[in-house]
């Protein structure tokens, strides 16, 4: 008996049925709806608190929306059913998951809105949990470029083994596992290569990862396109209804993997490479523009270098009117400040959403709006929105004594 008849009692999809063959399985629709709702709610909450465009830029939200739509097309449109009768359609579906939806979703910076969709208490808990050393080690290992490259490559090549690929036509569960591994490893891969470092995206290693991925996926596509035998015979009986022989269907699938998908990886690699080639010149221009101000600041700094040095715990306590440095470090961890900032001396405080707090006690201004005094520091920590309605920093419910402790800690690290 035909395998497709088992999966769909009405029989294999025909050209006449194509445009009505939408898939509304709960296993696909529910995760799509939930992810879209969480992103929308989190973005709304963040922009309501910090101002439109703060924390997540409009361009990033547009990227997420496009990625979400691409995911919806791949999983719920007639392309999903068509992929059960044509290998080429199945390949197109996979490339949309890995080379279109995954990078767009990553560019949308989904973790920030997802965190902001949580209640404030849960948000602080998430910040505290993600700052733990074990989590940071595990996440750093999983998202390392070498790890994500390997996982993505293994998923692509292993699932194209004839026995496994044909198993997706015989079992709905195996089919789901295939799609989950393609999308999951794709998201990790693009996360590693498009990760932000300050105001820039990617690293030289990311360029290598993209180029080599373009090479090995193109190689697999070429093997499929030029093969003289059919790799997946289970597709054979269905392709004739669509005007293709089984071998032509396979050749078209190979071309889809080889050319359009290969172009995506190669274009991304060239785009990242261009940013690294331009960077030295841009850095020189910025240095020339800043040379005179830097010289002035350096001269002033020599006269006031004592102010920029670190304070002892006792000095920081006296400066802030009784703040406790140790309690301040604990409070910074408890309120999840490390989820948005790099905080020296606080384990796991490596967030990139806000500016680093190293040396903040020695700066002339706090957030660019308040002169740097202990009272102003405490006022800012307690209610930043009251100071600057457009700030991306949320009001976390920090009490004045807790803010005094946190300020004492930051002043104790003013020169670090």
mmCIF file of C-alpha atoms in Angstrom:
data_model
loop_
_atom_site.group_PDB
_atom_site.id
_atom_site.type_symbol
_atom_site.label_atom_id
_atom_site.label_comp_id
_atom_site.label_asym_id
_atom_site.label_seq_id
_atom_site.Cartn_x
_atom_site.Cartn_y
_atom_site.Cartn_z
ATOM 1 C CA UNK A 1 0.000 0.000 0.000
ATOM 2 C CA UNK A 2 1.174 3.528 -0.823
ATOM 3 C CA UNK A 3 2.749 5.206 2.232
ATOM 4 C CA UNK A 4 1.052 8.521 1.430
ATOM 5 C CA UNK A 5 -2.337 6.840 1.598
ATOM 6 C CA UNK A 6 -1.504 5.743 5.127
ATOM 7 C CA UNK A 7 -0.519 9.257 6.172
ATOM 8 C CA UNK A 8 -3.466 10.844 4.345
ATOM 9 C CA UNK A 9 -6.467 8.559 3.868
ATOM 10 C CA UNK A 10 -7.731 10.784 1.029
ATOM 11 C CA UNK A 11 -4.662 9.822 -0.993
ATOM 12 C CA UNK A 12 -1.633 11.719 -2.308
ATOM 13 C CA UNK A 13 -2.010 15.406 -3.117
ATOM 14 C CA UNK A 14 -2.978 16.160 -6.721
ATOM 15 C CA UNK A 15 -2.495 19.419 -8.685
ATOM 16 C CA UNK A 16 -6.237 20.187 -8.474
ATOM 17 C CA UNK A 17 -6.138 20.050 -4.670
ATOM 18 C CA UNK A 18 -2.978 22.115 -4.196
ATOM 19 C CA UNK A 19 -4.322 25.536 -3.214
ATOM 20 C CA UNK A 20 -6.720 24.099 -0.694
ATOM 21 C CA UNK A 21 -4.115 21.899 0.981
ATOM 22 C CA UNK A 22 -3.324 24.080 3.991
ATOM 23 C CA UNK A 23 -2.129 22.303 7.145
ATOM 24 C CA UNK A 24 -3.606 23.332 10.477
ATOM 25 C CA UNK A 25 -2.193 20.691 12.810
ATOM 26 C CA UNK A 26 -2.018 21.903 16.404
ATOM 27 C CA UNK A 27 1.638 20.850 16.650
ATOM 28 C CA UNK A 28 2.492 23.491 14.048
ATOM 29 C CA UNK A 29 -0.099 26.198 14.621
ATOM 30 C CA UNK A 30 0.184 26.435 18.424
ATOM 31 C CA UNK A 31 3.987 27.041 18.573
ATOM 32 C CA UNK A 32 3.701 29.556 15.727
ATOM 33 C CA UNK A 33 0.879 31.449 17.431
ATOM 34 C CA UNK A 34 2.600 31.345 20.824
ATOM 35 C CA UNK A 35 5.941 32.619 19.548
ATOM 36 C CA UNK A 36 4.269 35.434 17.626
ATOM 37 C CA UNK A 37 2.124 36.430 20.604
ATOM 38 C CA UNK A 38 5.083 36.434 23.021
ATOM 39 C CA UNK A 39 7.202 38.549 20.676
ATOM 40 C CA UNK A 40 4.382 41.056 20.124
ATOM 41 C CA UNK A 41 3.564 41.278 23.840
ATOM 42 C CA UNK A 42 7.202 41.629 24.847
ATOM 43 C CA UNK A 43 7.911 44.309 22.247
ATOM 44 C CA UNK A 44 4.816 46.246 23.315
ATOM 45 C CA UNK A 45 5.830 46.029 26.983
ATOM 46 C CA UNK A 46 9.407 47.069 26.268
ATOM 47 C CA UNK A 47 8.465 50.026 24.061
ATOM 48 C CA UNK A 48 5.764 51.162 26.474
ATOM 49 C CA UNK A 49 8.364 51.224 29.252
ATOM 50 C CA UNK A 50 11.395 52.522 27.364
ATOM 51 C CA UNK A 51 10.017 54.253 24.294
ATOM 52 C CA UNK A 52 9.458 53.076 20.719
ATOM 53 C CA UNK A 53 12.572 51.619 19.153
ATOM 54 C CA UNK A 54 14.428 51.185 22.469
ATOM 55 C CA UNK A 55 15.802 47.731 23.274
ATOM 56 C CA UNK A 56 14.541 46.266 19.989
ATOM 57 C CA UNK A 57 14.713 48.354 16.845
ATOM 58 C CA UNK A 58 11.858 48.564 14.315
ATOM 59 C CA UNK A 59 14.091 46.929 11.700
ATOM 60 C CA UNK A 60 14.651 43.997 14.029
ATOM 61 C CA UNK A 61 10.935 43.556 14.623
ATOM 62 C CA UNK A 62 10.417 43.629 10.849
ATOM 63 C CA UNK A 63 13.030 40.879 10.461
ATOM 64 C CA UNK A 64 11.253 38.735 13.047
ATOM 65 C CA UNK A 65 7.874 39.245 11.369
ATOM 66 C CA UNK A 66 9.314 38.234 7.982
ATOM 67 C CA UNK A 67 11.007 35.201 9.542
ATOM 68 C CA UNK A 68 7.776 34.233 11.304
ATOM 69 C CA UNK A 69 5.845 34.515 8.042
ATOM 70 C CA UNK A 70 8.460 32.396 6.240
ATOM 71 C CA UNK A 71 8.114 29.783 8.977
ATOM 72 C CA UNK A 72 4.339 29.836 8.619
ATOM 73 C CA UNK A 73 4.602 29.387 4.850
ATOM 74 C CA UNK A 74 6.970 26.440 5.250
ATOM 75 C CA UNK A 75 4.869 24.630 7.860
ATOM 76 C CA UNK A 76 1.225 25.453 7.131
ATOM 77 C CA UNK A 77 0.946 26.408 3.446
ATOM 78 C CA UNK A 78 0.284 23.881 0.646
ATOM 79 C CA UNK A 79 4.056 23.585 0.313
ATOM 80 C CA UNK A 80 3.997 21.288 3.356
ATOM 81 C CA UNK A 81 1.603 18.811 1.740
ATOM 82 C CA UNK A 82 3.351 19.144 -1.606
ATOM 83 C CA UNK A 83 6.588 18.113 0.083
ATOM 84 C CA UNK A 84 5.038 14.718 0.771
ATOM 85 C CA UNK A 85 4.697 13.957 -2.946
ATOM 86 C CA UNK A 86 7.605 15.897 -4.504
ATOM 87 C CA UNK A 87 11.166 15.744 -3.238
ATOM 88 C CA UNK A 88 11.876 19.164 -4.782
ATOM 89 C CA UNK A 89 9.022 20.756 -2.794
ATOM 90 C CA UNK A 90 10.279 19.087 0.374
ATOM 91 C CA UNK A 91 13.740 20.503 -0.301
ATOM 92 C CA UNK A 92 12.305 23.992 -0.847
ATOM 93 C CA UNK A 93 10.488 23.689 2.480
ATOM 94 C CA UNK A 94 13.704 22.746 4.276
ATOM 95 C CA UNK A 95 15.689 25.586 2.736
ATOM 96 C CA UNK A 96 13.012 28.085 3.790
ATOM 97 C CA UNK A 97 13.350 26.768 7.355
ATOM 98 C CA UNK A 98 17.159 26.849 7.449
ATOM 99 C CA UNK A 99 18.214 29.658 5.108
ATOM 100 C CA UNK A 100 15.299 32.110 5.241
ATOM 101 C CA UNK A 101 13.252 31.794 8.431
ATOM 102 C CA UNK A 102 16.148 30.977 10.799
ATOM 103 C CA UNK A 103 18.399 33.985 9.990
ATOM 104 C CA UNK A 104 15.467 36.416 9.936
ATOM 105 C CA UNK A 105 14.213 35.168 13.307
ATOM 106 C CA UNK A 106 17.708 35.540 14.792
ATOM 107 C CA UNK A 107 18.047 39.078 13.395
ATOM 108 C CA UNK A 108 14.787 39.870 15.195
ATOM 109 C CA UNK A 109 16.585 39.417 18.565
ATOM 110 C CA UNK A 110 13.678 37.362 19.944
ATOM 111 C CA UNK A 111 15.115 36.725 23.420
ATOM 112 C CA UNK A 112 14.724 40.378 24.452
ATOM 113 C CA UNK A 113 10.954 40.583 23.687
ATOM 114 C CA UNK A 114 10.406 37.052 25.014
ATOM 115 C CA UNK A 115 11.916 38.081 28.363
ATOM 116 C CA UNK A 116 9.886 41.296 28.412
ATOM 117 C CA UNK A 117 6.686 39.320 27.813
ATOM 118 C CA UNK A 118 7.122 37.793 31.291
ATOM 119 C CA UNK A 119 5.783 39.353 34.510
ATOM 120 C CA UNK A 120 8.423 41.538 36.276
ATOM 121 C CA UNK A 121 9.065 38.940 39.002
ATOM 122 C CA UNK A 122 9.593 36.185 36.431
ATOM 123 C CA UNK A 123 11.791 38.530 34.403
ATOM 124 C CA UNK A 124 14.070 39.085 37.379
ATOM 125 C CA UNK A 125 14.120 35.350 38.004
ATOM 126 C CA UNK A 126 15.098 34.683 34.406
ATOM 127 C CA UNK A 127 17.910 37.216 34.653
ATOM 128 C CA UNK A 128 19.168 35.613 37.837
ATOM 129 C CA UNK A 129 18.948 32.102 36.390
ATOM 130 C CA UNK A 130 20.735 32.951 33.143
ATOM 131 C CA UNK A 131 23.547 34.622 35.080
ATOM 132 C CA UNK A 132 24.525 31.333 36.734
ATOM 133 C CA UNK A 133 27.906 29.936 35.797
ATOM 134 C CA UNK A 134 26.539 26.543 34.754
ATOM 135 C CA UNK A 135 24.020 28.133 32.394
ATOM 136 C CA UNK A 136 26.598 30.471 30.888
ATOM 137 C CA UNK A 137 29.030 27.602 30.357
ATOM 138 C CA UNK A 138 26.391 25.401 28.756
ATOM 139 C CA UNK A 139 25.000 28.153 26.538
ATOM 140 C CA UNK A 140 28.485 29.283 25.534
ATOM 141 C CA UNK A 141 29.394 25.725 24.554
ATOM 142 C CA UNK A 142 26.222 25.097 22.566
ATOM 143 C CA UNK A 143 26.417 28.424 20.713
ATOM 144 C CA UNK A 144 30.149 28.287 19.962
ATOM 145 C CA UNK A 145 30.765 28.606 16.217
ATOM 146 C CA UNK A 146 32.463 25.208 15.960
ATOM 147 C CA UNK A 147 29.591 23.498 17.804
ATOM 148 C CA UNK A 148 26.794 25.094 15.792
ATOM 149 C CA UNK A 149 28.617 24.499 12.499
ATOM 150 C CA UNK A 150 29.030 20.813 13.336
ATOM 151 C CA UNK A 151 25.448 20.324 14.549
ATOM 152 C CA UNK A 152 24.017 22.037 11.465
ATOM 153 C CA UNK A 153 26.226 20.097 9.058
ATOM 154 C CA UNK A 154 25.496 16.759 10.731
ATOM 155 C CA UNK A 155 21.737 17.426 10.653
ATOM 156 C CA UNK A 156 21.819 18.259 6.944
ATOM 157 C CA UNK A 157 23.929 15.302 5.842
ATOM 158 C CA UNK A 158 22.516 12.630 8.152
ATOM 159 C CA UNK A 159 18.888 13.396 7.350
ATOM 160 C CA UNK A 160 19.638 13.036 3.632
ATOM 161 C CA UNK A 161 20.682 9.415 4.080
ATOM 162 C CA UNK A 162 18.096 7.456 2.020
ATOM 163 C CA UNK A 163 16.900 5.331 4.950
ATOM 164 C CA UNK A 164 16.262 8.314 7.234
ATOM 165 C CA UNK A 165 14.833 10.608 4.585
ATOM 166 C CA UNK A 166 12.355 8.001 3.410
ATOM 167 C CA UNK A 167 11.389 7.359 7.030
ATOM 168 C CA UNK A 168 9.901 10.881 7.090
ATOM 169 C CA UNK A 169 7.388 9.704 4.473
ATOM 170 C CA UNK A 170 6.430 6.706 6.592
ATOM 171 C CA UNK A 171 6.171 8.339 10.036
ATOM 172 C CA UNK A 172 4.723 11.670 11.047
ATOM 173 C CA UNK A 173 6.876 11.677 14.187
ATOM 174 C CA UNK A 174 10.078 11.193 12.200
ATOM 175 C CA UNK A 175 8.965 13.982 9.876
ATOM 176 C CA UNK A 176 8.508 16.338 12.847
ATOM 177 C CA UNK A 177 11.926 15.384 14.231
ATOM 178 C CA UNK A 178 13.530 16.149 10.871
ATOM 179 C CA UNK A 179 11.959 19.606 10.682
ATOM 180 C CA UNK A 180 12.779 20.328 14.338
ATOM 181 C CA UNK A 181 16.432 19.419 13.843
ATOM 182 C CA UNK A 182 16.723 21.496 10.665
ATOM 183 C CA UNK A 183 15.118 24.554 12.279
ATOM 184 C CA UNK A 184 16.790 24.086 15.675
ATOM 185 C CA UNK A 185 20.326 23.667 14.347
ATOM 186 C CA UNK A 186 19.641 26.434 11.826
ATOM 187 C CA UNK A 187 18.681 28.857 14.592
ATOM 188 C CA UNK A 188 21.790 27.948 16.617
ATOM 189 C CA UNK A 189 24.004 28.276 13.545
ATOM 190 C CA UNK A 190 22.692 31.696 12.559
ATOM 191 C CA UNK A 191 22.747 32.806 16.212
ATOM 192 C CA UNK A 192 26.477 32.082 16.349
ATOM 193 C CA UNK A 193 27.332 33.834 13.074
ATOM 194 C CA UNK A 194 25.028 36.863 13.515
ATOM 195 C CA UNK A 195 25.784 37.438 17.200
ATOM 196 C CA UNK A 196 26.300 41.113 18.040
ATOM 197 C CA UNK A 197 29.620 42.341 19.413
ATOM 198 C CA UNK A 198 28.923 45.905 20.497
ATOM 199 C CA UNK A 199 27.571 47.726 17.458
ATOM 200 C CA UNK A 200 28.753 45.095 14.986
ATOM 201 C CA UNK A 201 27.498 41.690 13.835
ATOM 202 C CA UNK A 202 29.628 38.592 13.431
ATOM 203 C CA UNK A 203 33.328 37.740 13.617
ATOM 204 C CA UNK A 204 35.973 36.512 11.134
ATOM 205 C CA UNK A 205 35.206 32.967 12.312
ATOM 206 C CA UNK A 206 31.561 33.526 11.370
ATOM 207 C CA UNK A 207 32.659 34.316 7.810
ATOM 208 C CA UNK A 208 34.547 31.008 7.662
ATOM 209 C CA UNK A 209 31.517 29.157 9.055
ATOM 210 C CA UNK A 210 29.234 30.639 6.397
ATOM 211 C CA UNK A 211 31.597 30.002 3.484
ATOM 212 C CA UNK A 212 32.234 26.400 4.488
ATOM 213 C CA UNK A 213 28.513 25.799 5.016
ATOM 214 C CA UNK A 214 27.853 27.162 1.532
ATOM 215 C CA UNK A 215 30.479 24.744 0.197
ATOM 216 C CA UNK A 216 29.280 21.560 1.867
ATOM 217 C CA UNK A 217 25.572 22.209 1.208
ATOM 218 C CA UNK A 218 26.348 23.011 -2.418
ATOM 219 C CA UNK A 219 28.311 19.771 -2.641
ATOM 220 C CA UNK A 220 25.322 17.773 -1.383
ATOM 221 C CA UNK A 221 23.066 19.621 -3.806
ATOM 222 C CA UNK A 222 25.418 18.859 -6.704
ATOM 223 C CA UNK A 223 25.527 15.165 -5.751
ATOM 224 C CA UNK A 224 21.736 15.055 -5.901
ATOM 225 C CA UNK A 225 21.535 17.017 -9.132
ATOM 226 C CA UNK A 226 24.114 14.962 -11.045
ATOM 227 C CA UNK A 227 23.275 11.529 -9.669
ATOM 228 C CA UNK A 228 22.152 8.992 -12.284
ATOM 229 C CA UNK A 229 20.016 7.055 -9.804
ATOM 230 C CA UNK A 230 17.041 7.946 -7.635
ATOM 231 C CA UNK A 231 17.993 8.250 -3.962
ATOM 232 C CA UNK A 232 14.473 8.149 -2.531
ATOM 233 C CA UNK A 233 12.271 5.666 -4.452
ATOM 234 C CA UNK A 234 9.215 6.315 -2.259
ATOM 235 C CA UNK A 235 8.703 9.618 -4.105
ATOM 236 C CA UNK A 236 8.586 7.851 -7.471
ATOM 237 C CA UNK A 237 4.867 6.984 -7.796
ATOM 238 C CA UNK A 238 3.731 10.569 -7.043
ATOM 239 C CA UNK A 239 5.965 12.689 -9.311
ATOM 240 C CA UNK A 240 4.319 11.695 -12.612
ATOM 241 C CA UNK A 241 1.108 13.536 -11.689
ATOM 242 C CA UNK A 242 3.168 16.723 -11.505
ATOM 243 C CA UNK A 243 4.874 16.288 -14.874
ATOM 244 C CA UNK A 244 8.218 15.112 -13.506
ATOM 245 C CA UNK A 245 10.067 11.840 -13.567
ATOM 246 C CA UNK A 246 11.522 10.759 -10.201
ATOM 247 C CA UNK A 247 15.032 11.606 -11.401
ATOM 248 C CA UNK A 248 13.982 15.059 -12.665
ATOM 249 C CA UNK A 249 12.322 15.732 -9.308
ATOM 250 C CA UNK A 250 15.562 14.810 -7.541
ATOM 251 C CA UNK A 251 17.662 16.955 -9.900
ATOM 252 C CA UNK A 252 15.418 19.946 -9.245
ATOM 253 C CA UNK A 253 15.743 19.367 -5.496
ATOM 254 C CA UNK A 254 19.539 19.254 -5.833
ATOM 255 C CA UNK A 255 19.536 22.531 -7.743
ATOM 256 C CA UNK A 256 17.407 24.182 -5.046
ATOM 257 C CA UNK A 257 19.930 23.190 -2.385
ATOM 258 C CA UNK A 258 22.916 23.987 -4.578
ATOM 259 C CA UNK A 259 22.036 27.405 -6.031
ATOM 260 C CA UNK A 260 19.476 29.469 -4.048
ATOM 261 C CA UNK A 261 20.454 28.110 -0.625
ATOM 262 C CA UNK A 262 24.168 28.281 -1.413
ATOM 263 C CA UNK A 263 23.750 31.895 -2.487
ATOM 264 C CA UNK A 264 22.153 32.782 0.868
ATOM 265 C CA UNK A 265 25.083 31.399 2.886
ATOM 266 C CA UNK A 266 27.691 32.900 0.538
ATOM 267 C CA UNK A 267 25.974 36.312 0.437
ATOM 268 C CA UNK A 268 25.805 36.413 4.229
ATOM 269 C CA UNK A 269 29.504 35.539 4.402
ATOM 270 C CA UNK A 270 30.408 38.303 1.940
ATOM 271 C CA UNK A 271 28.277 40.825 3.841
ATOM 272 C CA UNK A 272 30.040 40.022 7.120
ATOM 273 C CA UNK A 273 33.432 40.036 5.402
ATOM 274 C CA UNK A 274 32.702 43.489 3.984
ATOM 275 C CA UNK A 275 32.046 44.867 7.467
ATOM 276 C CA UNK A 276 35.432 43.566 8.651
ATOM 277 C CA UNK A 277 37.252 44.976 5.624
ATOM 278 C CA UNK A 278 35.652 48.409 6.108
ATOM 279 C CA UNK A 279 36.167 48.459 9.888
ATOM 280 C CA UNK A 280 39.872 49.506 10.010
ATOM 281 C CA UNK A 281 39.219 52.561 7.857
ATOM 282 C CA UNK A 282 36.103 53.500 9.820
ATOM 283 C CA UNK A 283 38.046 53.095 13.049
ATOM 284 C CA UNK A 284 40.737 55.461 11.736
ATOM 285 C CA UNK A 285 38.167 58.095 10.787
ATOM 286 C CA UNK A 286 36.535 57.877 14.179
ATOM 287 C CA UNK A 287 39.916 58.172 15.889
ATOM 288 C CA UNK A 288 40.794 61.303 13.905
ATOM 289 C CA UNK A 289 37.477 62.891 14.871
ATOM 290 C CA UNK A 290 37.939 61.989 18.521
ATOM 291 C CA UNK A 291 41.671 62.670 18.824
ATOM 292 C CA UNK A 292 41.375 66.243 20.112
ATOM 293 C CA UNK A 293 38.597 65.521 22.658
ATOM 294 C CA UNK A 294 40.470 62.455 23.863
ATOM 295 C CA UNK A 295 43.609 64.534 24.375
ATOM 296 C CA UNK A 296 41.645 67.042 26.437
ATOM 297 C CA UNK A 297 40.054 64.278 28.506
ATOM 298 C CA UNK A 298 43.436 62.664 29.053
ATOM 299 C CA UNK A 299 44.887 65.942 30.303
ATOM 300 C CA UNK A 300 41.958 66.513 32.641
ATOM 301 C CA UNK A 301 42.211 62.907 33.791
ATOM 302 C CA UNK A 302 45.832 63.374 34.831
ATOM 303 C CA UNK A 303 44.761 66.183 37.119
ATOM 304 C CA UNK A 304 41.925 64.176 38.627
ATOM 305 C CA UNK A 305 43.268 60.627 38.420
ATOM 306 C CA UNK A 306 42.548 59.988 42.081
ATOM 307 C CA UNK A 307 38.824 60.323 41.360
ATOM 308 C CA UNK A 308 38.994 57.592 38.707
ATOM 309 C CA UNK A 309 40.608 55.062 41.018
ATOM 310 C CA UNK A 310 38.766 52.280 42.810
ATOM 311 C CA UNK A 311 37.285 52.932 46.240
ATOM 312 C CA UNK A 312 37.490 50.567 49.163
ATOM 313 C CA UNK A 313 34.262 49.079 50.511
ATOM 314 C CA UNK A 314 34.438 51.472 53.452
ATOM 315 C CA UNK A 315 34.985 54.517 51.204
ATOM 316 C CA UNK A 316 32.124 53.480 48.916
ATOM 317 C CA UNK A 317 29.863 53.023 51.945
ATOM 318 C CA UNK A 318 30.726 56.474 53.263
ATOM 319 C CA UNK A 319 30.256 58.034 49.818
ATOM 320 C CA UNK A 320 26.757 56.588 49.426
ATOM 321 C CA UNK A 321 25.607 57.239 52.986
ATOM 322 C CA UNK A 322 25.774 53.701 54.331
ATOM 323 C CA UNK A 323 25.513 51.481 51.254
ATOM 324 C CA UNK A 324 26.892 47.957 51.578
ATOM 325 C CA UNK A 325 29.104 46.715 48.745
ATOM 326 C CA UNK A 326 28.423 42.996 49.269
ATOM 327 C CA UNK A 327 24.664 43.505 49.501
ATOM 328 C CA UNK A 328 24.896 45.660 46.384
ATOM 329 C CA UNK A 329 26.555 42.857 44.380
ATOM 330 C CA UNK A 330 23.853 40.445 45.544
ATOM 331 C CA UNK A 331 21.124 42.935 44.591
ATOM 332 C CA UNK A 332 22.597 43.382 41.108
ATOM 333 C CA UNK A 333 22.395 39.617 40.645
ATOM 334 C CA UNK A 334 18.918 39.345 42.181
ATOM 335 C CA UNK A 335 17.388 41.999 39.947
ATOM 336 C CA UNK A 336 18.985 40.453 36.857
ATOM 337 C CA UNK A 337 21.022 43.536 35.890
ATOM 338 C CA UNK A 338 23.518 41.241 34.202
ATOM 339 C CA UNK A 339 20.902 40.247 31.633
ATOM 340 C CA UNK A 340 21.296 43.723 30.074
ATOM 341 C CA UNK A 341 24.722 44.975 31.262
ATOM 342 C CA UNK A 342 28.273 43.834 31.711
ATOM 343 C CA UNK A 343 28.882 44.359 35.436
ATOM 344 C CA UNK A 344 32.491 43.822 36.574
ATOM 345 C CA UNK A 345 32.858 41.390 39.440
ATOM 346 C CA UNK A 346 29.324 40.002 39.139
ATOM 347 C CA UNK A 347 29.358 36.422 37.774
ATOM 348 C CA UNK A 348 27.330 36.017 34.594
ATOM 349 C CA UNK A 349 26.694 39.739 34.147
ATOM 350 C CA UNK A 350 27.504 39.829 30.451
ATOM 351 C CA UNK A 351 24.391 41.346 28.883
ATOM 352 C CA UNK A 352 24.734 43.382 25.694
ATOM 353 C CA UNK A 353 21.385 45.234 25.712
ATOM 354 C CA UNK A 354 22.635 48.195 27.756
ATOM 355 C CA UNK A 355 26.080 49.826 28.128
ATOM 356 C CA UNK A 356 28.742 48.163 30.291
ATOM 357 C CA UNK A 357 28.866 49.430 33.869
ATOM 358 C CA UNK A 358 32.636 49.148 34.260
ATOM 359 C CA UNK A 359 33.952 52.471 35.595
ATOM 360 C CA UNK A 360 30.486 54.039 35.758
ATOM 361 C CA UNK A 361 31.345 55.687 39.093
ATOM 362 C CA UNK A 362 34.099 57.710 37.456
ATOM 363 C CA UNK A 363 31.950 59.095 34.633
ATOM 364 C CA UNK A 364 30.788 62.693 34.560
ATOM 365 C CA UNK A 365 27.147 61.827 33.855
ATOM 366 C CA UNK A 366 24.703 59.026 34.576
ATOM 367 C CA UNK A 367 22.769 57.950 31.464
ATOM 368 C CA UNK A 368 23.813 61.251 29.893
ATOM 369 C CA UNK A 369 21.201 63.231 31.837
ATOM 370 C CA UNK A 370 22.291 63.414 35.494
ATOM 371 C CA UNK A 371 25.560 64.621 36.970
ATOM 372 C CA UNK A 372 27.294 61.708 38.635
ATOM 373 C CA UNK A 373 26.594 62.014 42.368
ATOM 374 C CA UNK A 374 25.572 59.264 44.826
ATOM 375 C CA UNK A 375 22.093 60.750 45.232
ATOM 376 C CA UNK A 376 21.601 60.884 41.478
ATOM 377 C CA UNK A 377 22.890 57.322 41.106
ATOM 378 C CA UNK A 378 20.383 56.077 43.679
ATOM 379 C CA UNK A 379 17.582 58.100 42.096
ATOM 380 C CA UNK A 380 18.364 56.627 38.677
ATOM 381 C CA UNK A 381 18.409 53.028 39.944
ATOM 382 C CA UNK A 382 15.104 53.413 41.822
ATOM 383 C CA UNK A 383 13.073 55.015 39.007
ATOM 384 C CA UNK A 384 14.939 55.562 35.711
ATOM 385 C CA UNK A 385 11.733 56.294 33.801
ATOM 386 C CA UNK A 386 11.038 59.281 36.035
ATOM 387 C CA UNK A 387 14.446 60.703 35.117
ATOM 388 C CA UNK A 388 14.281 59.928 31.391
ATOM 389 C CA UNK A 389 10.964 58.778 29.917
ATOM 390 C CA UNK A 390 12.711 57.483 26.785
ATOM 391 C CA UNK A 391 15.226 55.258 28.535
ATOM 392 C CA UNK A 392 15.279 51.525 27.740
ATOM 393 C CA UNK A 393 16.093 50.753 31.377
ATOM 394 C CA UNK A 394 13.016 49.335 33.136
ATOM 395 C CA UNK A 395 11.776 50.247 36.590
ATOM 396 C CA UNK A 396 12.531 47.036 38.484
ATOM 397 C CA UNK A 397 10.997 47.886 41.840
ATOM 398 C CA UNK A 398 14.318 48.519 43.582
ATOM 399 C CA UNK A 399 13.897 50.110 47.002
ATOM 400 C CA UNK A 400 16.029 53.067 48.044
ATOM 401 C CA UNK A 401 18.155 51.010 50.515
ATOM 402 C CA UNK A 402 18.757 48.396 47.825
ATOM 403 C CA UNK A 403 19.671 51.141 45.347
ATOM 404 C CA UNK A 404 22.078 52.612 47.902
ATOM 405 C CA UNK A 405 23.791 49.217 48.209
ATOM 406 C CA UNK A 406 23.958 48.832 44.438
ATOM 407 C CA UNK A 407 25.404 52.332 44.063
ATOM 408 C CA UNK A 408 28.025 51.520 46.713
ATOM 409 C CA UNK A 409 29.086 48.466 44.732
ATOM 410 C CA UNK A 410 29.284 50.401 41.446
ATOM 411 C CA UNK A 411 31.325 53.178 43.067
ATOM 412 C CA UNK A 412 33.666 50.565 44.525
ATOM 413 C CA UNK A 413 34.353 49.427 40.947
ATOM 414 C CA UNK A 414 34.582 52.920 39.468
ATOM 415 C CA UNK A 415 38.059 52.452 38.062
ATOM 416 C CA UNK A 416 37.574 48.889 36.766
#
